[in-house]
Amino acid sequence: MAVAEPSPPAAAAAAAGQTHAGRVDALERMLTRLALTEDSVASLLCRFLPYTTISLVSPGASVRELLMENGSLFDKLVKQRPDISMMMDLWRIYTESTSTVVQNYCIVYVEMGFERLLSEDKAIIAPDLLINISNVPEQHQGIILRLVLKAIGEWDTHKVDQTVASKYKSISASNDGLVFADFCLHMILYQTPPQGIRCSAGLSVAQSDRVTGNLPLKGDTLASRKLGILDVIETMQFKLEIVYPLYLAAASDSQEAVAKRGEEMLILKASAVNLEDSDLIKRLFTLFNGTASSENIASELEVAPAHSSLRVRLMGVFCRSIAAANAFTHTFQCIFGCIYGNGTTSRLKQLGMEFTVWVFKHATNKQLKAISPFILSGILHSLDGSSTTEADSSSRDIRIFAYQAIGLLAFRMPNLFCNKTGMAIRLFTALRLEEQSLRSIIQEAATALATAYKGASNIVLKDFEALLLEYCQAEQSEVRFSAVRWAVTLYNMKHCPSRYICMLGASDVKLDIREMALAGLNLLNDERQSSTMATDISYPDIAEMVNYIYSQQPQLLHCYEQRNGKLLFPTDTFLAMIKFLMKCFNTHDGSDFLQEDLSNSTLAKMCVLLEHAMSYDGSSELHTLALKSLVDISSRQPKMVSSFYVNRLDWPRTLLHADTHEEAPRLLGYGRQCQNTTDINEELGSCCNGRTNHSLEHEVCGGGNNSDNLGGDGCDEELVTGCHHRHGRIDHNLEFLIDRMMSWSVRDILKAPPVIKKERQTGKKLGTGVRRDGLWYLDRKETSEDVCLALMASTSKEEAKVLLLHCRLGHISFETMSKMFPAELSRVDKHKLVCDACEYGKHTRTSYVSRGLRSMLPFMLIHSDVWTSPMVSMSGMKYFVTF
């Protein structure tokens, strides 16, 4: 008798409503039919399996025992008949049942049945398997997710309709979508491990087994699944922060097709990702660092760090995220993993240093305070472990970022450095020994470090005095620059050793060093010197400053013997020193000068220093400044200066420079206050009668305070007449003589006499000059007619007319004038036309304002010195243009 065969859903419903005895009887009949039937086994199993699965929840022990005894028979029959398909019926039972036994029983046959479906059917069913996947037991999650990825690996996006795509998209915003995205990331990270290695980089052993199902994936199968994942993920339109790690991993994949597709996705999507998302940054750090060894977890759950190519990409992300800079302790682990971690590379070391710079720049003070001592120790260890002679670009970049990090840390955390001089010595030593390409970076770090020492103790600052004095005279310009910078930054204007360093820097060959040194002395007199800097400045005590200079240059004590020798300081140093000392002198009240011993007084030492500045090797500018300074000192302390110089007035007579002819007589005047009128007149007479060769000012100009000695009968007319007949040097200074003597109330003696010009060899009178409004004019009435004609004939009337037109027309060329005025130009020889203004104008070099610009690129500063000027200037020089 035949038994009716219910459909699978009907059988399942019937099983749920049967009694225990009825269920046992039904199962026995089914088992009997399976044993006696050959042809209809497939159709019978499709009906029996749902029924038997539901029967597993029966409270009767006999039912469960009967199913367990015959379970192996069902498995054998199913495996032998690949045409058996019961996929969706069992999946429906799986999702509706809450029994663990039923779910375990169903999942086995679901996995078997899914493999037997066509690729198109798999693609349609796969998104349904993801529904409620987040609530499925973890073991079952792995099985179901692997089934979905198998379908995705076979999925051709050009053949599947939008219905399937919409199914995937519908779960993207749910927890199911997060579980799926996380599993896809693990699949992208998976690489076929070498023999003996249980898991891939970036995964734990458990994660690797979950992805593969204990069956390693290789070659095209692995590539097709990864490419399918990228297509599905794009279709699902996740938030970028969720899938960004997946795109990074794909772009770093070892398989070229996957890496190319991942790179394309990064280019399209990465610009919109929020790198300040803390959850995203933590996931990326976990991917980079792996599981911390301090965490108490099972070994199979420990996540290994990602492979090096992915870590390089991750470092590029960290160096653009402020959230990454503040993700303690991940930041600390990342930096040390790059520098000292197992399997690190030179590229990772470089990026680790770069990230260190980023952290020091953007981390909060709280985090920086916690990690900076340890990171600084690692940086110094890294610098000590590398050679300064390493030529590869990666090693050089590592050192660059290391020094940048030190500079930033000095700016953010000065307390790490201000109690010791070790870091300063290290950077100055590096400026000496490192290659040229690194020195600018080290120089910036040293400048930043100087601010860290501003709050240092007096003991530390005292130690720096000798160091900076040594460094400011080093061979390398970067060392000198940093030394002067430190001297200006660390100490105030009243600090004598630092101002002495600035004086030495004022003569440096580098413009930027000179300008900084002059600024430190408040001598940079241009628009860059702020107005506030020029006021409310406390200069050092003049005695302390002078004594410190003498302590650094003891040869100044023997200045009398050195006066005719070489300068003890460079000219520019002397100029800056004198100007600064005069500022100190002018701010000093001078009350204590009178109480000092004249032979060893501050004033005497300063005068001796100024005397040495007028040594033979000194420039005219230096001589002038030194003399002016001596005169200024004399005007404030005339008695002391007069007593000091009364017996030593011969040395200024050797100063014949044009710039010093006004100041030397003033100094002589102050020095002669202790002399009587007879001695002064005798000296003046000897000067005018030719017994000496020095300037007339030296003899006549006795200083404003001694004018009484030259008034009235004390200065006779023979003196003035002799002066009138002098030539050469006396004539050059005659106007000065007349001005000075007329200002000394001797108008009744001089009476503005005419100047008689005579020929030097014959003594023949040439003409008479008359003084009007400070100028001397040739008096035609008192001058020979022949002389006047000779002077007029030196330029013809026609030439004078042409030259007048030339001037009125703005000094245009004579060639152009010949076209404008052909008649006038035809009467003169153009080769004889000489315009002094044009000649001098073409040979005048304009002084440009110094800007302190430095050439940073080749050929940034161009010189047109390929050939020299073919013409020689009126002063006998050749010029070339710099632009």
PDB file of C-alpha atoms in Angstrom, residues 284-494:
ATOM      1  CA  LEU A 284      44.152  51.399  11.500  1.00  0.00           C
ATOM      2  CA  PHE A 285      46.540  51.366  14.450  1.00  0.00           C
ATOM      3  CA  THR A 286      45.405  47.844  15.351  1.00  0.00           C
ATOM      4  CA  LEU A 287      46.076  46.861  11.771  1.00  0.00           C
ATOM      5  CA  PHE A 288      49.536  48.446  11.945  1.00  0.00           C
ATOM      6  CA  ASN A 289      50.631  47.358  15.424  1.00  0.00           C
ATOM      7  CA  GLY A 290      48.760  44.085  15.731  1.00  0.00           C
ATOM      8  CA  THR A 291      47.864  42.890  19.211  1.00  0.00           C
ATOM      9  CA  ALA A 292      49.969  44.324  22.016  1.00  0.00           C
ATOM     10  CA  SER A 293      52.089  41.693  23.726  1.00  0.00           C
ATOM     11  CA  SER A 294      50.958  42.965  27.104  1.00  0.00           C
ATOM     12  CA  GLU A 295      47.356  41.991  26.415  1.00  0.00           C
ATOM     13  CA  ASN A 296      46.319  38.767  28.138  1.00  0.00           C
ATOM     14  CA  ILE A 297      44.762  36.847  25.255  1.00  0.00           C
ATOM     15  CA  ALA A 298      45.102  33.391  23.777  1.00  0.00           C
ATOM     16  CA  SER A 299      47.875  32.876  21.252  1.00  0.00           C
ATOM     17  CA  GLU A 300      45.472  31.955  18.426  1.00  0.00           C
ATOM     18  CA  LEU A 301      43.730  35.302  18.932  1.00  0.00           C
ATOM     19  CA  GLU A 302      46.904  37.429  18.752  1.00  0.00           C
ATOM     20  CA  VAL A 303      46.798  39.584  15.623  1.00  0.00           C
ATOM     21  CA  ALA A 304      50.063  39.928  13.744  1.00  0.00           C
ATOM     22  CA  PRO A 305      51.123  43.366  12.397  1.00  0.00           C
ATOM     23  CA  ALA A 306      50.316  44.072   8.760  1.00  0.00           C
ATOM     24  CA  HIS A 307      52.912  43.461   6.059  1.00  0.00           C
ATOM     25  CA  SER A 308      55.423  46.227   5.303  1.00  0.00           C
ATOM     26  CA  SER A 309      53.805  47.606   2.143  1.00  0.00           C
ATOM     27  CA  LEU A 310      50.504  48.142   3.948  1.00  0.00           C
ATOM     28  CA  ARG A 311      52.281  49.651   6.940  1.00  0.00           C
ATOM     29  CA  VAL A 312      53.929  52.180   4.640  1.00  0.00           C
ATOM     30  CA  ARG A 313      50.490  53.226   3.395  1.00  0.00           C
ATOM     31  CA  LEU A 314      49.154  53.423   6.914  1.00  0.00           C
ATOM     32  CA  MET A 315      51.995  55.713   7.973  1.00  0.00           C
ATOM     33  CA  GLY A 316      51.033  58.077   5.186  1.00  0.00           C
ATOM     34  CA  VAL A 317      47.537  58.205   6.684  1.00  0.00           C
ATOM     35  CA  PHE A 318      48.774  58.748  10.249  1.00  0.00           C
ATOM     36  CA  CYS A 319      50.908  61.689   9.149  1.00  0.00           C
ATOM     37  CA  ARG A 320      47.732  63.452   7.984  1.00  0.00           C
ATOM     38  CA  SER A 321      45.565  62.839  11.033  1.00  0.00           C
ATOM     39  CA  ILE A 322      45.591  64.872  14.232  1.00  0.00           C
ATOM     40  CA  ALA A 323      43.518  62.127  15.855  1.00  0.00           C
ATOM     41  CA  ALA A 324      46.372  59.722  15.097  1.00  0.00           C
ATOM     42  CA  ALA A 325      48.827  62.068  16.805  1.00  0.00           C
ATOM     43  CA  ASN A 326      46.714  61.900  19.963  1.00  0.00           C
ATOM     44  CA  ALA A 327      45.879  58.169  19.992  1.00  0.00           C
ATOM     45  CA  PHE A 328      47.904  57.148  23.021  1.00  0.00           C
ATOM     46  CA  THR A 329      49.271  54.421  23.417  1.00  0.00           C
ATOM     47  CA  HIS A 330      48.928  53.408  19.782  1.00  0.00           C
ATOM     48  CA  THR A 331      51.125  56.347  18.768  1.00  0.00           C
ATOM     49  CA  PHE A 332      53.954  55.218  20.995  1.00  0.00           C
ATOM     50  CA  GLN A 333      53.780  51.614  19.748  1.00  0.00           C
ATOM     51  CA  CYS A 334      53.675  52.765  16.125  1.00  0.00           C
ATOM     52  CA  ILE A 335      56.781  54.956  16.371  1.00  0.00           C
ATOM     53  CA  PHE A 336      58.868  52.337  18.131  1.00  0.00           C
ATOM     54  CA  GLY A 337      57.573  49.651  15.781  1.00  0.00           C
ATOM     55  CA  CYS A 338      58.849  51.685  12.846  1.00  0.00           C
ATOM     56  CA  ILE A 339      62.240  52.427  14.350  1.00  0.00           C
ATOM     57  CA  TYR A 340      63.040  49.226  16.248  1.00  0.00           C
ATOM     58  CA  GLY A 341      60.302  46.725  15.372  1.00  0.00           C
ATOM     59  CA  ASN A 342      60.954  43.301  13.898  1.00  0.00           C
ATOM     60  CA  GLY A 343      60.985  43.356  10.139  1.00  0.00           C
ATOM     61  CA  THR A 344      61.231  47.132   9.906  1.00  0.00           C
ATOM     62  CA  THR A 345      62.757  48.712   6.803  1.00  0.00           C
ATOM     63  CA  SER A 346      64.659  51.908   6.109  1.00  0.00           C
ATOM     64  CA  ARG A 347      61.509  53.330   4.551  1.00  0.00           C
ATOM     65  CA  LEU A 348      59.510  52.560   7.680  1.00  0.00           C
ATOM     66  CA  LYS A 349      62.210  54.135   9.832  1.00  0.00           C
ATOM     67  CA  GLN A 350      62.002  57.262   7.738  1.00  0.00           C
ATOM     68  CA  LEU A 351      58.210  57.354   8.025  1.00  0.00           C
ATOM     69  CA  GLY A 352      58.448  56.679  11.743  1.00  0.00           C
ATOM     70  CA  MET A 353      60.617  59.764  12.163  1.00  0.00           C
ATOM     71  CA  GLU A 354      58.234  61.753   9.996  1.00  0.00           C
ATOM     72  CA  PHE A 355      55.317  60.633  12.152  1.00  0.00           C
ATOM     73  CA  THR A 356      57.305  61.596  15.232  1.00  0.00           C
ATOM     74  CA  VAL A 357      57.592  65.126  13.865  1.00  0.00           C
ATOM     75  CA  TRP A 358      53.845  65.111  13.245  1.00  0.00           C
ATOM     76  CA  VAL A 359      53.113  63.910  16.775  1.00  0.00           C
ATOM     77  CA  PHE A 360      55.392  66.509  18.365  1.00  0.00           C
ATOM     78  CA  LYS A 361      53.653  69.183  16.350  1.00  0.00           C
ATOM     79  CA  HIS A 362      49.996  68.195  16.856  1.00  0.00           C
ATOM     80  CA  ALA A 363      49.745  66.108  20.010  1.00  0.00           C
ATOM     81  CA  THR A 364      48.162  67.653  23.069  1.00  0.00           C
ATOM     82  CA  ASN A 365      50.448  68.705  25.891  1.00  0.00           C
ATOM     83  CA  LYS A 366      49.027  65.995  28.110  1.00  0.00           C
ATOM     84  CA  GLN A 367      49.905  63.204  25.716  1.00  0.00           C
ATOM     85  CA  LEU A 368      53.199  64.763  24.731  1.00  0.00           C
ATOM     86  CA  LYS A 369      54.254  64.971  28.337  1.00  0.00           C
ATOM     87  CA  ALA A 370      53.613  61.250  28.723  1.00  0.00           C
ATOM     88  CA  ILE A 371      55.404  59.953  25.637  1.00  0.00           C
ATOM     89  CA  SER A 372      58.037  62.565  24.769  1.00  0.00           C
ATOM     90  CA  PRO A 373      60.835  61.328  27.102  1.00  0.00           C
ATOM     91  CA  PHE A 374      60.644  57.818  25.689  1.00  0.00           C
ATOM     92  CA  ILE A 375      60.425  58.922  22.061  1.00  0.00           C
ATOM     93  CA  LEU A 376      63.308  61.363  22.522  1.00  0.00           C
ATOM     94  CA  SER A 377      65.422  58.564  23.953  1.00  0.00           C
ATOM     95  CA  GLY A 378      64.617  56.444  20.907  1.00  0.00           C
ATOM     96  CA  ILE A 379      65.480  59.281  18.514  1.00  0.00           C
ATOM     97  CA  LEU A 380      68.869  59.859  20.118  1.00  0.00           C
ATOM     98  CA  HIS A 381      69.572  56.141  20.074  1.00  0.00           C
ATOM     99  CA  SER A 382      68.704  56.066  16.396  1.00  0.00           C
ATOM    100  CA  LEU A 383      71.025  58.999  15.639  1.00  0.00           C
ATOM    101  CA  ASP A 384      73.857  57.384  17.588  1.00  0.00           C
ATOM    102  CA  GLY A 385      73.336  54.109  15.754  1.00  0.00           C
ATOM    103  CA  SER A 386      73.568  55.605  12.273  1.00  0.00           C
ATOM    104  CA  SER A 387      76.649  56.952  10.545  1.00  0.00           C
ATOM    105  CA  THR A 388      76.952  60.551   9.363  1.00  0.00           C
ATOM    106  CA  THR A 389      78.602  59.264   6.191  1.00  0.00           C
ATOM    107  CA  GLU A 390      75.653  57.143   5.024  1.00  0.00           C
ATOM    108  CA  ALA A 391      74.899  58.305   1.520  1.00  0.00           C
ATOM    109  CA  ASP A 392      71.521  56.732   0.771  1.00  0.00           C
ATOM    110  CA  SER A 393      68.575  59.102   0.683  1.00  0.00           C
ATOM    111  CA  SER A 394      66.533  57.079   3.165  1.00  0.00           C
ATOM    112  CA  SER A 395      69.163  57.314   5.909  1.00  0.00           C
ATOM    113  CA  ARG A 396      69.541  61.012   5.227  1.00  0.00           C
ATOM    114  CA  ASP A 397      65.794  61.542   5.478  1.00  0.00           C
ATOM    115  CA  ILE A 398      65.701  59.635   8.751  1.00  0.00           C
ATOM    116  CA  ARG A 399      68.278  62.015  10.222  1.00  0.00           C
ATOM    117  CA  ILE A 400      66.438  65.027   8.826  1.00  0.00           C
ATOM    118  CA  PHE A 401      63.188  64.025  10.514  1.00  0.00           C
ATOM    119  CA  ALA A 402      65.045  63.165  13.708  1.00  0.00           C
ATOM    120  CA  TYR A 403      66.510  66.667  13.981  1.00  0.00           C
ATOM    121  CA  GLN A 404      63.169  68.223  13.076  1.00  0.00           C
ATOM    122  CA  ALA A 405      61.536  66.206  15.839  1.00  0.00           C
ATOM    123  CA  ILE A 406      64.098  67.450  18.352  1.00  0.00           C
ATOM    124  CA  GLY A 407      63.418  71.038  17.313  1.00  0.00           C
ATOM    125  CA  LEU A 408      59.653  70.647  17.658  1.00  0.00           C
ATOM    126  CA  LEU A 409      59.983  68.886  20.985  1.00  0.00           C
ATOM    127  CA  ALA A 410      62.244  71.655  22.261  1.00  0.00           C
ATOM    128  CA  PHE A 411      59.567  74.161  21.346  1.00  0.00           C
ATOM    129  CA  ARG A 412      56.719  72.151  22.916  1.00  0.00           C
ATOM    130  CA  MET A 413      58.498  70.601  25.921  1.00  0.00           C
ATOM    131  CA  PRO A 414      61.386  72.872  26.960  1.00  0.00           C
ATOM    132  CA  ASN A 415      61.622  71.248  30.398  1.00  0.00           C
ATOM    133  CA  LEU A 416      63.188  68.176  28.794  1.00  0.00           C
ATOM    134  CA  PHE A 417      66.289  70.150  27.847  1.00  0.00           C
ATOM    135  CA  CYS A 418      66.738  73.248  30.011  1.00  0.00           C
ATOM    136  CA  ASN A 419      68.563  71.558  32.893  1.00  0.00           C
ATOM    137  CA  LYS A 420      71.468  70.120  30.887  1.00  0.00           C
ATOM    138  CA  THR A 421      73.762  71.325  28.114  1.00  0.00           C
ATOM    139  CA  GLY A 422      74.055  67.895  26.488  1.00  0.00           C
ATOM    140  CA  MET A 423      71.478  68.437  23.744  1.00  0.00           C
ATOM    141  CA  ALA A 424      72.973  71.800  22.796  1.00  0.00           C
ATOM    142  CA  ILE A 425      76.446  70.302  22.500  1.00  0.00           C
ATOM    143  CA  ARG A 426      75.018  67.458  20.407  1.00  0.00           C
ATOM    144  CA  LEU A 427      73.381  69.838  17.916  1.00  0.00           C
ATOM    145  CA  PHE A 428      76.420  72.117  17.626  1.00  0.00           C
ATOM    146  CA  THR A 429      78.601  69.062  17.073  1.00  0.00           C
ATOM    147  CA  ALA A 430      76.167  67.852  14.414  1.00  0.00           C
ATOM    148  CA  LEU A 431      76.410  71.236  12.700  1.00  0.00           C
ATOM    149  CA  ARG A 432      80.128  70.655  12.436  1.00  0.00           C
ATOM    150  CA  LEU A 433      80.134  67.029  11.356  1.00  0.00           C
ATOM    151  CA  GLU A 434      76.941  66.431   9.374  1.00  0.00           C
ATOM    152  CA  GLU A 435      76.900  66.850   5.628  1.00  0.00           C
ATOM    153  CA  GLN A 436      75.941  70.182   4.143  1.00  0.00           C
ATOM    154  CA  SER A 437      72.418  69.127   3.108  1.00  0.00           C
ATOM    155  CA  LEU A 438      71.479  68.474   6.754  1.00  0.00           C
ATOM    156  CA  ARG A 439      72.931  71.585   8.347  1.00  0.00           C
ATOM    157  CA  SER A 440      70.031  73.898   7.573  1.00  0.00           C
ATOM    158  CA  ILE A 441      67.650  71.466   9.304  1.00  0.00           C
ATOM    159  CA  ILE A 442      69.957  71.143  12.305  1.00  0.00           C
ATOM    160  CA  GLN A 443      70.310  74.913  12.395  1.00  0.00           C
ATOM    161  CA  GLU A 444      66.536  75.298  12.644  1.00  0.00           C
ATOM    162  CA  ALA A 445      66.455  72.707  15.429  1.00  0.00           C
ATOM    163  CA  ALA A 446      69.230  74.548  17.266  1.00  0.00           C
ATOM    164  CA  THR A 447      67.307  77.809  16.956  1.00  0.00           C
ATOM    165  CA  ALA A 448      64.222  76.166  18.450  1.00  0.00           C
ATOM    166  CA  LEU A 449      66.348  74.616  21.190  1.00  0.00           C
ATOM    167  CA  ALA A 450      67.641  78.046  22.171  1.00  0.00           C
ATOM    168  CA  THR A 451      64.146  79.042  23.277  1.00  0.00           C
ATOM    169  CA  ALA A 452      64.027  75.980  25.526  1.00  0.00           C
ATOM    170  CA  TYR A 453      67.067  77.218  27.449  1.00  0.00           C
ATOM    171  CA  LYS A 454      65.675  80.685  28.084  1.00  0.00           C
ATOM    172  CA  GLY A 455      64.345  79.474  31.405  1.00  0.00           C
ATOM    173  CA  ALA A 456      67.510  77.577  32.335  1.00  0.00           C
ATOM    174  CA  SER A 457      69.345  78.046  35.594  1.00  0.00           C
ATOM    175  CA  ASN A 458      72.228  80.483  35.969  1.00  0.00           C
ATOM    176  CA  ILE A 459      74.660  77.585  36.189  1.00  0.00           C
ATOM    177  CA  VAL A 460      73.596  76.234  32.793  1.00  0.00           C
ATOM    178  CA  LEU A 461      73.671  79.704  31.229  1.00  0.00           C
ATOM    179  CA  LYS A 462      77.135  80.271  32.656  1.00  0.00           C
ATOM    180  CA  ASP A 463      78.338  77.042  31.044  1.00  0.00           C
ATOM    181  CA  PHE A 464      77.054  78.228  27.697  1.00  0.00           C
ATOM    182  CA  GLU A 465      79.214  81.372  27.720  1.00  0.00           C
ATOM    183  CA  ALA A 466      82.459  79.570  26.960  1.00  0.00           C
ATOM    184  CA  LEU A 467      80.775  77.176  24.547  1.00  0.00           C
ATOM    185  CA  LEU A 468      79.176  79.919  22.489  1.00  0.00           C
ATOM    186  CA  LEU A 469      82.399  81.910  22.416  1.00  0.00           C
ATOM    187  CA  GLU A 470      84.131  78.866  20.937  1.00  0.00           C
ATOM    188  CA  TYR A 471      81.342  78.124  18.488  1.00  0.00           C
ATOM    189  CA  CYS A 472      81.081  81.681  17.182  1.00  0.00           C
ATOM    190  CA  GLN A 473      84.612  81.335  15.775  1.00  0.00           C
ATOM    191  CA  ALA A 474      84.090  77.931  14.167  1.00  0.00           C
ATOM    192  CA  GLU A 475      84.857  77.243  10.533  1.00  0.00           C
ATOM    193  CA  GLN A 476      81.305  76.272   9.567  1.00  0.00           C
ATOM    194  CA  SER A 477      79.007  79.236   8.993  1.00  0.00           C
ATOM    195  CA  GLU A 478      76.003  77.347  10.377  1.00  0.00           C
ATOM    196  CA  VAL A 479      77.801  76.876  13.700  1.00  0.00           C
ATOM    197  CA  ARG A 480      78.667  80.574  13.860  1.00  0.00           C
ATOM    198  CA  PHE A 481      75.100  81.549  12.964  1.00  0.00           C
ATOM    199  CA  SER A 482      73.631  79.383  15.711  1.00  0.00           C
ATOM    200  CA  ALA A 483      76.169  80.634  18.261  1.00  0.00           C
ATOM    201  CA  VAL A 484      75.270  84.269  17.591  1.00  0.00           C
ATOM    202  CA  ARG A 485      71.571  83.387  17.557  1.00  0.00           C
ATOM    203  CA  TRP A 486      71.887  81.711  20.953  1.00  0.00           C
ATOM    204  CA  ALA A 487      73.821  84.663  22.351  1.00  0.00           C
ATOM    205  CA  VAL A 488      71.062  87.048  21.265  1.00  0.00           C
ATOM    206  CA  THR A 489      68.235  84.760  22.393  1.00  0.00           C
ATOM    207  CA  LEU A 490      69.475  83.507  25.760  1.00  0.00           C
ATOM    208  CA  TYR A 491      70.879  86.706  27.223  1.00  0.00           C
ATOM    209  CA  ASN A 492      69.691  90.269  27.585  1.00  0.00           C
ATOM    210  CA  MET A 493      71.498  93.381  26.443  1.00  0.00           C
ATOM    211  CA  LYS A 494      73.290  93.815  29.773  1.00  0.00           C
TER     212      LYS A 494
END
